[in-house]
Each structure stands twice: as structure tokens, then as C-alpha cells.
Coordinates of C-alpha atoms and ligand atoms in Angstrom, one line a residue:
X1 CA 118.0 126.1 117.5
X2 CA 119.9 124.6 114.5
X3 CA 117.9 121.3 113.0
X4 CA 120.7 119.2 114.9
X5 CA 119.9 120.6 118.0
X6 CA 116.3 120.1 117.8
X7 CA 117.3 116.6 116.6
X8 CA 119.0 116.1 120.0
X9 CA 116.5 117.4 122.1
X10 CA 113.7 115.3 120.9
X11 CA 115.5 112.3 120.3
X12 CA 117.4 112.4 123.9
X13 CA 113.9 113.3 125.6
X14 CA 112.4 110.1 124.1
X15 CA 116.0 108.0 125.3
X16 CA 115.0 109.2 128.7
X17 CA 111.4 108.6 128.7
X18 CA 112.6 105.1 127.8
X19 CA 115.1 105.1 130.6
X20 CA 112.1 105.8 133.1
X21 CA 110.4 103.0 131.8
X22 CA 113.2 100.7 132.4
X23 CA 113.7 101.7 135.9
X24 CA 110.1 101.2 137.0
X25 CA 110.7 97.7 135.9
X26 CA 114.0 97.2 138.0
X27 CA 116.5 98.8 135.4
X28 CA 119.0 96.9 133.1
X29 CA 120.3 97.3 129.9
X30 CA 118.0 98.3 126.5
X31 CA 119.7 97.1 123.2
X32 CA 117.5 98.4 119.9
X33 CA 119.5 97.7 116.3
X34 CA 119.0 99.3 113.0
X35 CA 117.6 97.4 110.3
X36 CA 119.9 94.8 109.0
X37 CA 121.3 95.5 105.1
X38 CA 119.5 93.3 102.7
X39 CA 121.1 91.5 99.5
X40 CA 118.7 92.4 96.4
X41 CA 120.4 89.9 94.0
X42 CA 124.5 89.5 93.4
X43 CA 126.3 91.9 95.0
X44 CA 123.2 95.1 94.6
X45 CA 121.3 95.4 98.1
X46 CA 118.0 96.9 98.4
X47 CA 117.7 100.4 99.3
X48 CA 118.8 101.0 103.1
X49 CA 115.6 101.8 105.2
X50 CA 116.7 102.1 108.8
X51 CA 114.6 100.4 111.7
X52 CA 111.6 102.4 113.0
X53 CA 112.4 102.2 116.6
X54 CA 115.8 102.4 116.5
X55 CA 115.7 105.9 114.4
X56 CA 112.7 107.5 116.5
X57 CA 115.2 107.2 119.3
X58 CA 118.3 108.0 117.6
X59 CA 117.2 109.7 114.4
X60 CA 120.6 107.9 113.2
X61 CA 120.0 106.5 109.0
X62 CA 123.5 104.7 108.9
X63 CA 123.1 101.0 108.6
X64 CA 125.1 99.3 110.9
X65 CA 124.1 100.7 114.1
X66 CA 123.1 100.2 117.7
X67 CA 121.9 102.2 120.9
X68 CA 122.2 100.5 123.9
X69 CA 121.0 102.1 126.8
X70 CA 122.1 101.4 130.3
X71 CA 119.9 102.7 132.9
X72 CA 120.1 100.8 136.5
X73 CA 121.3 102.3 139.9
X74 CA 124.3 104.2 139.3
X75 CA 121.9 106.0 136.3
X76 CA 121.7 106.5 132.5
X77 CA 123.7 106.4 129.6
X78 CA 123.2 105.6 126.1
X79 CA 126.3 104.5 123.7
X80 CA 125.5 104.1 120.2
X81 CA 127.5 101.6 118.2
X82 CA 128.5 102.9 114.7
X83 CA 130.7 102.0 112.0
X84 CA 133.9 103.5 112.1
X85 CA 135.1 106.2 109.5
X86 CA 136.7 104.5 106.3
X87 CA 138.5 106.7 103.5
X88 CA 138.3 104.2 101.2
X89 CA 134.3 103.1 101.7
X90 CA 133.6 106.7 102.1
X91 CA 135.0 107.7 98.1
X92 CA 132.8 104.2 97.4
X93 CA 129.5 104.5 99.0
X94 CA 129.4 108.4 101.2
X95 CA 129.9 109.8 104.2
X96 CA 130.0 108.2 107.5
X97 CA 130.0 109.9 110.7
X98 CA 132.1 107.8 112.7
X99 CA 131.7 107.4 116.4
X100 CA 133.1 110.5 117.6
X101 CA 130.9 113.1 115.6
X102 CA 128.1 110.8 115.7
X103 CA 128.4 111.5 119.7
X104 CA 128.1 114.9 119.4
X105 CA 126.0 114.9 116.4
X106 CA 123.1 112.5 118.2
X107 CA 123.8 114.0 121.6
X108 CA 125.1 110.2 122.9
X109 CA 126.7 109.6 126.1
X110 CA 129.1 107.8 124.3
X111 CA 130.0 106.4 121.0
X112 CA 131.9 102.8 120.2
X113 CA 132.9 101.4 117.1
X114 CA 130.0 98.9 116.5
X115 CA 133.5 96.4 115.6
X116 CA 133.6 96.4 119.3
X117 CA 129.9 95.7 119.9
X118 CA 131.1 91.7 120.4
X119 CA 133.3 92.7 123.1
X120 CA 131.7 95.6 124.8
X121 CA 128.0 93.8 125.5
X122 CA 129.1 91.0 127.5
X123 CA 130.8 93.9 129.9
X124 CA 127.7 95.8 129.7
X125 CA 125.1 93.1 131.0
X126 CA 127.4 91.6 133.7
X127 CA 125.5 92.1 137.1
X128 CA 122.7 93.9 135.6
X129 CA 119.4 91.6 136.3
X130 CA 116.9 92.6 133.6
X131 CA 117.7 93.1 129.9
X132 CA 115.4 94.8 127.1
X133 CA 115.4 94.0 124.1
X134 CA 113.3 93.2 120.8
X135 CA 112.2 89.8 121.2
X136 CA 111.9 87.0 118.9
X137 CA 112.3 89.9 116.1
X138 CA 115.5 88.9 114.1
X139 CA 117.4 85.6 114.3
X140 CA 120.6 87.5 114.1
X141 CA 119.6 89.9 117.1
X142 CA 119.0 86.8 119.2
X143 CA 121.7 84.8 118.3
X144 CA 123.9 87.7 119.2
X145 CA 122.2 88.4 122.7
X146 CA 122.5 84.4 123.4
X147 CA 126.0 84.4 122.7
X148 CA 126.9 87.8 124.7
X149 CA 124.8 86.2 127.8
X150 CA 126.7 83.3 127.3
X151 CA 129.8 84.8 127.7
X152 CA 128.8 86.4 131.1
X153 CA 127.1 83.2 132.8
X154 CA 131.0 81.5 131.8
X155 CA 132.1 84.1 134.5
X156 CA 129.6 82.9 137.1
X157 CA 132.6 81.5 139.1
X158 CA 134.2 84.8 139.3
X159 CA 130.8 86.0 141.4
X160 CA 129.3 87.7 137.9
X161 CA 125.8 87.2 137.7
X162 CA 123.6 87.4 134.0
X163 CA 120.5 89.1 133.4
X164 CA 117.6 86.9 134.3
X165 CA 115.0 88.5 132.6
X166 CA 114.4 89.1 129.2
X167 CA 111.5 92.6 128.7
X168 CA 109.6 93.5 125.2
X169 CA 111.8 96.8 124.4
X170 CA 109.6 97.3 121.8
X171 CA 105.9 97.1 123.7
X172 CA 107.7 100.5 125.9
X173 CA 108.6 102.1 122.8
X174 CA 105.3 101.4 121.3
X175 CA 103.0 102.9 123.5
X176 CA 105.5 106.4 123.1
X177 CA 105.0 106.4 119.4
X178 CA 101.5 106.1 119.3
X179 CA 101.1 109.2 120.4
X180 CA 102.8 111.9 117.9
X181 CA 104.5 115.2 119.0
X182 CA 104.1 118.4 117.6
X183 CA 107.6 117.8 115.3
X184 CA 106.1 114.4 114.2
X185 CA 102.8 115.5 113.3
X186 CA 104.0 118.5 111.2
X187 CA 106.0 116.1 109.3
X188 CA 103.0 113.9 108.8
X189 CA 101.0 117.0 107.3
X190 CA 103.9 117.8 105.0
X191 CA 103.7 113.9 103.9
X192 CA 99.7 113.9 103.1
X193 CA 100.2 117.0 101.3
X194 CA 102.9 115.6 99.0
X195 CA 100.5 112.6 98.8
X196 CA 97.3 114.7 98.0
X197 CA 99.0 116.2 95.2
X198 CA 100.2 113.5 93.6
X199 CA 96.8 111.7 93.8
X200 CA 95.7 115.3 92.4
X201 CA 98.2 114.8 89.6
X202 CA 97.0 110.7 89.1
X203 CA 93.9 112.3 89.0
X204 CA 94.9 114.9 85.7
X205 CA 97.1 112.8 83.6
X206 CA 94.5 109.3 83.8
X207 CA 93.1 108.6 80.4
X208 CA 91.8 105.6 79.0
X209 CA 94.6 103.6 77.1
X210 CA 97.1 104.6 79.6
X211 CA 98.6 101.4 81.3
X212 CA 98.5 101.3 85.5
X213 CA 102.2 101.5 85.6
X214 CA 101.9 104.9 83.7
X215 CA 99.7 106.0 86.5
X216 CA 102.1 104.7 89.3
X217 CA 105.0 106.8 87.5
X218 CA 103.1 110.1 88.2
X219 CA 102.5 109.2 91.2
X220 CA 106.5 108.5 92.1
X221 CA 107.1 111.4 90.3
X222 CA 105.4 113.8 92.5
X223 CA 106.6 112.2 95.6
X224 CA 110.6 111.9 94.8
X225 CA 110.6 115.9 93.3
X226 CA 109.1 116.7 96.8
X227 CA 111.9 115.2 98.2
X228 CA 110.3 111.9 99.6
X229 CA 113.0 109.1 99.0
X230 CA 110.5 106.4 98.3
X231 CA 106.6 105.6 98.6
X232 CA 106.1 104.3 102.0
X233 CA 104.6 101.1 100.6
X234 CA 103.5 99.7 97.6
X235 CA 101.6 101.4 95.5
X236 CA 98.3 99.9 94.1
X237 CA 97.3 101.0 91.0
X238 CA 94.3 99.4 90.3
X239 CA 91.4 99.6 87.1
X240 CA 88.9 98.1 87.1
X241 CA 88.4 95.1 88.4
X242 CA 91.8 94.6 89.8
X243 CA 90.5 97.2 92.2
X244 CA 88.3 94.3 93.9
X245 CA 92.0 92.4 94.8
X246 CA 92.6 94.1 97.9
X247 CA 96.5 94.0 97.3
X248 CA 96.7 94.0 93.6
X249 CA 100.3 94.8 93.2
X250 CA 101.0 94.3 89.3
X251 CA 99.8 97.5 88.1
X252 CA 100.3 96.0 84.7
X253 CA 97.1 96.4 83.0
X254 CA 95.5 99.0 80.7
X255 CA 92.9 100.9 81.4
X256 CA 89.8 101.1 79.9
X257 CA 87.4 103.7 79.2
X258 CA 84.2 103.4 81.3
X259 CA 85.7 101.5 84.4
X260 CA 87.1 103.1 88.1
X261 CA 90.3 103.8 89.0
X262 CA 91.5 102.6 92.8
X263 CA 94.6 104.3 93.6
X264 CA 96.1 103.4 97.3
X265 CA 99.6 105.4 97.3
X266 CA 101.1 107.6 99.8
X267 CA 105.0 108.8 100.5
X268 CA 107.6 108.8 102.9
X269 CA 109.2 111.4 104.1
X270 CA 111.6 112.1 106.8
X271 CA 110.5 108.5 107.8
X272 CA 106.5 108.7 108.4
X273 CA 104.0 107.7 106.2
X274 CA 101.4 108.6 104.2
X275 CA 98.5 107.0 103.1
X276 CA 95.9 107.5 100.7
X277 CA 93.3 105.5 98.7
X278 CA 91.5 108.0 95.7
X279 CA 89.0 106.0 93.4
X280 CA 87.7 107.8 90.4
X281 CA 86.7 107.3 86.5
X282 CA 89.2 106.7 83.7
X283 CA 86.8 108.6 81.8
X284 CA 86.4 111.5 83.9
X285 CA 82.6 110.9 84.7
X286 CA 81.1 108.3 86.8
X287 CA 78.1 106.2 85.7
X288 CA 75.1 106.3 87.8
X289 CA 76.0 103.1 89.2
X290 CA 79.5 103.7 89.8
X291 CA 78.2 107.4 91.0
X292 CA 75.9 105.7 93.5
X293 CA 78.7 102.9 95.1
X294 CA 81.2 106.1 95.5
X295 CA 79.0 108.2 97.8
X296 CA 77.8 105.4 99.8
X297 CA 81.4 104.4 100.5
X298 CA 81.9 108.4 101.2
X299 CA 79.1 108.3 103.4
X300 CA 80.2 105.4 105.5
X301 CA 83.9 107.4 105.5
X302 CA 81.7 110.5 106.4
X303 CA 80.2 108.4 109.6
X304 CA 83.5 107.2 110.6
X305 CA 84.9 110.4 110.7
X306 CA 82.7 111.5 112.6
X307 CA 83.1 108.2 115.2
X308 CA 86.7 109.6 115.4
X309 CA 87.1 111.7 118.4
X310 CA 88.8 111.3 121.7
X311 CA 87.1 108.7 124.5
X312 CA 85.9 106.8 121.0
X313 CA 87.2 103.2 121.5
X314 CA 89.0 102.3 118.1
X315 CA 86.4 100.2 116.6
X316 CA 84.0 102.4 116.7
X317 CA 84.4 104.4 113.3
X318 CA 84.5 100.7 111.4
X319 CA 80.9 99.9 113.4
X320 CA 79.5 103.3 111.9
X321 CA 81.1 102.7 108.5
X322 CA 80.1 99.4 108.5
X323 CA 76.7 100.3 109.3
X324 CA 76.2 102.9 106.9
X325 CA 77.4 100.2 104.0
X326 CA 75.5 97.2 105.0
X327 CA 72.1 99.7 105.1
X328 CA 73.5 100.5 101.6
X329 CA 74.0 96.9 100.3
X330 CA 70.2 96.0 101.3
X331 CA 69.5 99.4 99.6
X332 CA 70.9 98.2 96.6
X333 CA 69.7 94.9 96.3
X334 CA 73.0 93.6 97.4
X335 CA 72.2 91.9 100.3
X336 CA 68.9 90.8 102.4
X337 CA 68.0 92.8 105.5
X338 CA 67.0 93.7 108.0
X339 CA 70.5 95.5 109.0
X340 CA 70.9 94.5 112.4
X341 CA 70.7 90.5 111.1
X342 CA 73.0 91.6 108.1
X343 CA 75.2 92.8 110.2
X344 CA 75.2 90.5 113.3
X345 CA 75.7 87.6 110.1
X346 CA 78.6 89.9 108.7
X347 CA 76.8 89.2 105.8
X348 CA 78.1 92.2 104.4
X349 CA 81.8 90.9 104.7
X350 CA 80.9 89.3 100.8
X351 CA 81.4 92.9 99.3
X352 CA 83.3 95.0 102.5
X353 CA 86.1 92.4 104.0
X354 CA 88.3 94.6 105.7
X355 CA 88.9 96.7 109.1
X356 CA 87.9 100.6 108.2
X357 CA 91.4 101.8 110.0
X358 CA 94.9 101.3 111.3
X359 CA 97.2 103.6 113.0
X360 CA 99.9 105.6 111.4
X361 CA 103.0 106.9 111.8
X362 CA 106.6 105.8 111.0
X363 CA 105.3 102.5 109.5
X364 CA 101.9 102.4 107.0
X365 CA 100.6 99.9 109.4
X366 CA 101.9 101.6 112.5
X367 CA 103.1 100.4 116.1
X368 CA 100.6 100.4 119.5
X369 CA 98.1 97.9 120.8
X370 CA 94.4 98.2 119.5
X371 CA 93.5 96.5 122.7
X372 CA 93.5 97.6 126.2
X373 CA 96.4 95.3 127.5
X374 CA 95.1 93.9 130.7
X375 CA 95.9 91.0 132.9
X376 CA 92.5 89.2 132.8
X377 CA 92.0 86.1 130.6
X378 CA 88.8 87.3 129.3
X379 CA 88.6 89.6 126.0
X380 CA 90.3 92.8 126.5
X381 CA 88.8 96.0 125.4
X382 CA 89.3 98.1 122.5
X383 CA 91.5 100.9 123.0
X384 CA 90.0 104.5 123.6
X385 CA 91.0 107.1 121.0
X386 CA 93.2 110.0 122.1
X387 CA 94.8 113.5 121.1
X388 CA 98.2 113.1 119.1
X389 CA 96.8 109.3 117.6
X390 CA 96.9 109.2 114.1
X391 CA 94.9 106.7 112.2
X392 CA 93.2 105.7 108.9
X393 CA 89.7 105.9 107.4
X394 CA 89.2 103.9 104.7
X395 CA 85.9 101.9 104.1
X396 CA 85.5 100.3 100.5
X397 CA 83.2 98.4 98.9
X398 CA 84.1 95.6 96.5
X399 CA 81.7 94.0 94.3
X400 CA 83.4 90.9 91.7
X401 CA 80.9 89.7 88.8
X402 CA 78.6 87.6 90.3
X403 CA 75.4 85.5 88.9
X404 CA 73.4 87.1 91.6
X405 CA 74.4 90.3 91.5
X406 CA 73.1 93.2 88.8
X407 CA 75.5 93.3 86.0
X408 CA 76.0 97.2 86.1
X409 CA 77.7 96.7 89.6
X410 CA 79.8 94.2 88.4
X411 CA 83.6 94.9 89.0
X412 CA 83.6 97.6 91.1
X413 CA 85.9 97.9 93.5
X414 CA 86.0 101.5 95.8
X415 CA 88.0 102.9 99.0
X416 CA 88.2 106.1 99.8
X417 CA 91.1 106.6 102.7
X418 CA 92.4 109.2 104.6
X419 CA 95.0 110.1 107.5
X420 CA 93.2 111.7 110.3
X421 CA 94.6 113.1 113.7
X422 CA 92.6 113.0 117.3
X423 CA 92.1 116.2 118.6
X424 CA 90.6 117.5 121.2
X425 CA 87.4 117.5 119.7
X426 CA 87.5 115.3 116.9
X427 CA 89.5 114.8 114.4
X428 CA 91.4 116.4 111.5
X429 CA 91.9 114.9 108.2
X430 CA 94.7 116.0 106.9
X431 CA 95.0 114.7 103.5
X432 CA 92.0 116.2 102.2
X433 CA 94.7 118.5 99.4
X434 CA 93.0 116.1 96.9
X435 CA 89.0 115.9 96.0
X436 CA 87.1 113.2 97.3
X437 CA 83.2 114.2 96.6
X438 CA 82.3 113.5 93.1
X439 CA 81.6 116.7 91.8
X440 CA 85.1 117.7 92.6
X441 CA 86.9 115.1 91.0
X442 CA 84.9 114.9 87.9
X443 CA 85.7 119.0 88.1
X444 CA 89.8 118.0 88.4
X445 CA 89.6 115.6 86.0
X446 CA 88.2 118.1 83.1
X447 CA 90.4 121.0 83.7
Ligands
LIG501 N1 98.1 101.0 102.0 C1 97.9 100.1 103.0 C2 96.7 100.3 103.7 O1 95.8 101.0 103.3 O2 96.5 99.7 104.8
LIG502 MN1 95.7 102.2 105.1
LIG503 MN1 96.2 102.6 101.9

């Protein structure tokens, strides 16, 4: 099968699973839009990153797009609104397909203009009694579905009805890509390598002097020469104790012989994400107290992966990780025990403040409920893990200068993250291309 044809076949088989959905709740009309274009400063936009939902359904990257889908009674169809081809804007800015090869190139039903997307909707959503869409997401998007249902209540006299109920498109799309496919997870793999290796090279160029923004251009490097457009967030390239601000963003500082290095950086490609967190030495060589923070926070990860496996619920890997940290923290000196207080306290939320995972996918922090959505009032439980759900493990530890606290932890800030996949037995990290235990990054950084 040519890559278009694959394209189709996924892409169409997710456009009907989303049709199904619709018609077990009464059928009606789904309208999902592609990001909007955003203005950087004058007349320069950002770079164009489509919507998430919109492309795993379309796998369309133009801006200016919709896919409505229409699936009621008299059946399915999906019409994606495009922009039209342009000789002019094509010499300026590329190629566009234009709605009739974007048709056959997307495997659409039908393709429209999206200049006719004003006129077309209110025709759609006459007499249909449910519509889906993403609610309360984008001011434009709902000012456009009010003034399209507008439209069709003014023909009430005529015997047209308008939808009654608005339904969360997104919630059905989210529970679909929480769960990866076999094409999805291969290009996750191929995105944690690319990531590995350019923590690998971080890893090799780091010396003391350098500044953090030095560090962040290997790292961009490695990604964009793979072929990943951009990072698929911000990097953090943190020494120090910059490491201990949990979204330290400047990577502006110099680095200086003796302290840790927290790098959190991982690409895009094809449009899923990576995401890694390495911490190592700017020297090449930990100190015994940086040596013994590391391979507790590697022995909490360590527990966590091993919490991650299917019938888990999700929190499970943070309870291990955090258990294996606050027992650590005591240890230390860090904290008063006994564990089970320190941890029924959360008194070790002082030096470990964050959740040890999040799922993953098309966006860093990806789509899908953490909580079993049920219709009781009381607290809903945590989601069981399953085969094809990709998540995060990423405990840390982060310890500012403190009066109380021993001056050779002072400023050290650690996480140690990986993408992992639920199999059927466990799970499988799979961006372990770049060391993690200490003797093999002190070995990296020497070569
Ligand atoms: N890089 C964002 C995160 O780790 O959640
Ligand atoms: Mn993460
Ligand atoms: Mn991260």
C-alpha cells in the first residue's frame, strides 16, 4: 500500500469508529476544526501546528480546515472544508491541495471550499437533533456554531427544527486516542529514539563554561537533522539550581563545574511526542551526594516501572515512587519518619511536588481521563492501566538551600523520565537509547 493509502485506511477507520459513537447517542452532526493560525508579532505568524484531534482523524496539516461528519439515519459521510487552490498564495507560501485532491488524497466523502463553510453548516444541521462538537474550546468555534444554529431556528416557521443538544466531540475522540495503534506506536519509538540520542549528544558536548542555551542548541540540532519539525514542548535546560524550578524556561545561565545538569527535552515527529528528562554532571562525575540523590530517584523510577502493567490503576506507579523517595528522604536526614506518617502528611511534597506520570501521545500532556468516568457523586476511581497506553515515568527530587537542610544537598534538583508502553505484561520503556544508571553516563560523558 502506498503511504497515502495507509493514510486513508487508518484515518477513515477512526472517522467511522467516531461515526459509531455518534449513533449510539442518537446521531447528528460532528464538526472538529484545525487549529486556528496565530499572529507572532506584525504580520509574522507562529509556526502552523495543526489541532490534535482534527489531524488524528484527518491526518490533513493545512490550516484552515474542517471535517464535519454527518452520521444520522440515512448514514455517514464526512466533508472536509479546505481552502481552495490559489496560484498566487501558492508561489507565496506552497502548495495547497484544494478540495478536490484533498478528497481523494484523505479518502473524504466530499470536499467544500471551507469559503462555503458559512453557508453549508446551517444546511447541514437542519432537522438533525444532536450536534457534536468541541465545547467551550475556542471562542471563534462557538461563535460560529451560535450563529449557524441561529440561522436554522430563523427557519422554524418553515417546519425546520435545530439541534437540541450540544455532545463533548472531544471526550469520544479521547477515549480512541488513548489507546495507540500499531502505526502510532511505531512512530512514538522512532520519536524516543531521536530524543535518546540527542540527550546522548547533550550528554557528550556538556562542559563547564558552556551556557544552557548552548546545550538546548544540541539538543534542536539532533532533533531537526532527524527530521522532527520542532521539540514537542519546551525544552528545559536546567544547571544547577535552576533545576529545582520545575518549569525553568530561560536556559540562560552558565554552567558551572561541580553542579547537575536537568535536561527535560523530547521531539516531535510526525505529530507525537516525545519526552525525556536526563540529569547528569557538568563535570562528568557525580559527587557522593549528588551520586546518592540520583539512584534514589532511579530507584523510585525503578519501582514505578515496575507498578506499570495492565489492571494497575494509574496512580499506582507515583504511590511506589513516592514511597521509595519518602523512605529515602528519612534516610537522608531529609525528613522525619516513620514513612507511613511522612507519607500520609505528604511531608515529602517539600522536596518531591509533582505527579510521577502523564499520558502521551500526540500532545506532551496527552488526551484521556485519569479517572473512571462514572455517574455517582462520590470520588471516582483511578483509571486501570491497559495494552497500547502510553505514559510517563518521571519521579524527581528537588532540594533548594535550606537552613535545615545539609549544605552538600543544597541545590539539587533530579528527574529522571521516560516514555513507557502497557503491554501485556508490563511495560516497555522505550526511550532507554540514552544511559540512565550512573556508571553509564559518567562512561558517555568521558568518551
Ligand atoms: N516535559 C513536560 C513534562 O515532563 O511533563
Ligand atoms: Mn513528562
Ligand atoms: Mn518532560
Amino acid at each position: 500500500m502506498t503511504p497515502n493509502a495507509q493514510l486513508i485506511e487508518r484515518t477513515s477507520a477512526r472517522r467511522k469508529a467516531l461515526a459509531a459513537q455518534m449513533i449510539e447517542h442518537g446521531g447528528g452532526i460532528a464538526i472538529i476544526s484545525t487549529a486556528p493560525e496565530a499572529l507572532r508579532n506584525r504580520d509574522t505568524e507562529y509556526p502552523f501546528r495543526w489541532d490534535s484531534y482534527f489531524y488524528y482523524l484527518t491526518g490533513f496539516t493545512e490550516p484552515q480546515a474542517t471535517l464535519v461528519i454527518r452520521a444520522d439515519s440515512q448514514g455517514v459521510e464526512t466533508i472536509l472544508f479546505c481552502r481552495e487552490k490559489n496560484q498566487e498564495r501558492e508561489i507565496w507560501d506552497g502548495y495547497r491541495y484544494g478540495p478536490q485532491q484533498a478528497q481523494l488524497s484523505f479518502g473524504m466523502d466530499r470536499a467544500l471550499p471551507v469559503d462555503q463553510l458559512n453557508a453549508e453548516m446551517p444546511k447541514l444541521l437542519a432537522n438533525q437533533s444532536n450536534v457534536f462538537v468541541a465545547m467551550a474550546s475556542n471562542p471563534t468555534t462557538d461563535m460560529q456554531l451560535q450563529l449557524w444554529l441561529g440561522e436554522v431556528r430563523a427557519q422554524a416557521r418553515s417546519g425546520i427544527s435545530a439541534p437540541r443538544n450540544t455532545i463533548d466531540v472531544l471526550a469520544l475522540i479521547d477515549e480512541m486516542r488513548l489507546r495507540k495503534d500499531a502505526h502510532e506506536l511505531g512512530v512514538m519509538r522512532r520519536a524516543a529514539k531521536i530524543s535518546a540520542q540527542a540527550h546522548c549528544r547533550a550528554m557528550q558536548t556538556t562542559r563547564a563554561g558552556m551556557h544552557e542555551y548552548e546545550v538546548e542548541a544540541e539538543l534542536l540540532y539532533e532533533f531537526k537533522r532527524h527530521g522532527s519539525p520542532f521539540p514537542a514542548y519546551g525544552s528545559i535546560v536546567a544547571g544547577g539550581r535552576n533545576a529545582c524550578v520545575l518549569h525553568y524556561r530561560e536556559n540562560s545561565d552558565r554552567l558551572v563545574d561541580g553542579s547537575l545538569l536537568l535536561i527535560d527535552a523530547g521531539c516531535e515527529l510526525e505529530g507525537y511526542a516525545s519526552d525525556i528528562t536526563r540529569t547528569f554532571p557538568v563535570s562528568g562525575k557525580f559527587s557522593a551526594a549528588q551520586q546518592a540523590m540520583y539512584e534514589l530517584v532511579l530507584a523510585a523510577q525503578d519501582a514505578a516501572v515496575k507498578a506499570t502493567k495492565p489492571g494497575a490503576h494509574f496512580m499506582q506507579p507515583h504511590e511506589a515512587a513516592v514511597r521509595v523517595l519518602t523512605q529515602g528522604m528519612i534516610d537522608h536526614g531529609l525528613i522525619q519518619g516513620p514513612l507511613d506518617e511522612a507519607i500520609s502528611t505528604e511531608r515529602y511534597k517539600r522536596f518531591y511536588m509533582h505527579r510521577t506520570g502523564h499520558w502521551l501521545g500526540m500532545d506532551v500532556h496527552d488526551c484521556g481521563d485519569y479517572r473512571v468516568q462514572t455517574s455517582s457523586d462520590t470520588e471516582k476511581p483511578w483509571r486501570a492501566l491497559e495494552p497500547g497506553m502510553v505514559l510517563t515515568i518521571e519521579p524527581g527530587i528537588y532540594i533548594q538551600a535550606a537552613a535545615d537542610i545539609d549544605p552538600k544537598f543544597h541545590d539539587i534538583g533530579i528527574r529522571i523520565e521516560d516514555d513507557a508502553v502497557v503491554t501485556s505484561q508490563g511495560c516497555e520503556l522505550i526511550t532507554r537509547d540514552v544511559p540512565v544508571s550512573v556508571r553509564e553516563i559518567e562512561a558517555l560523558m568521558q568518551r
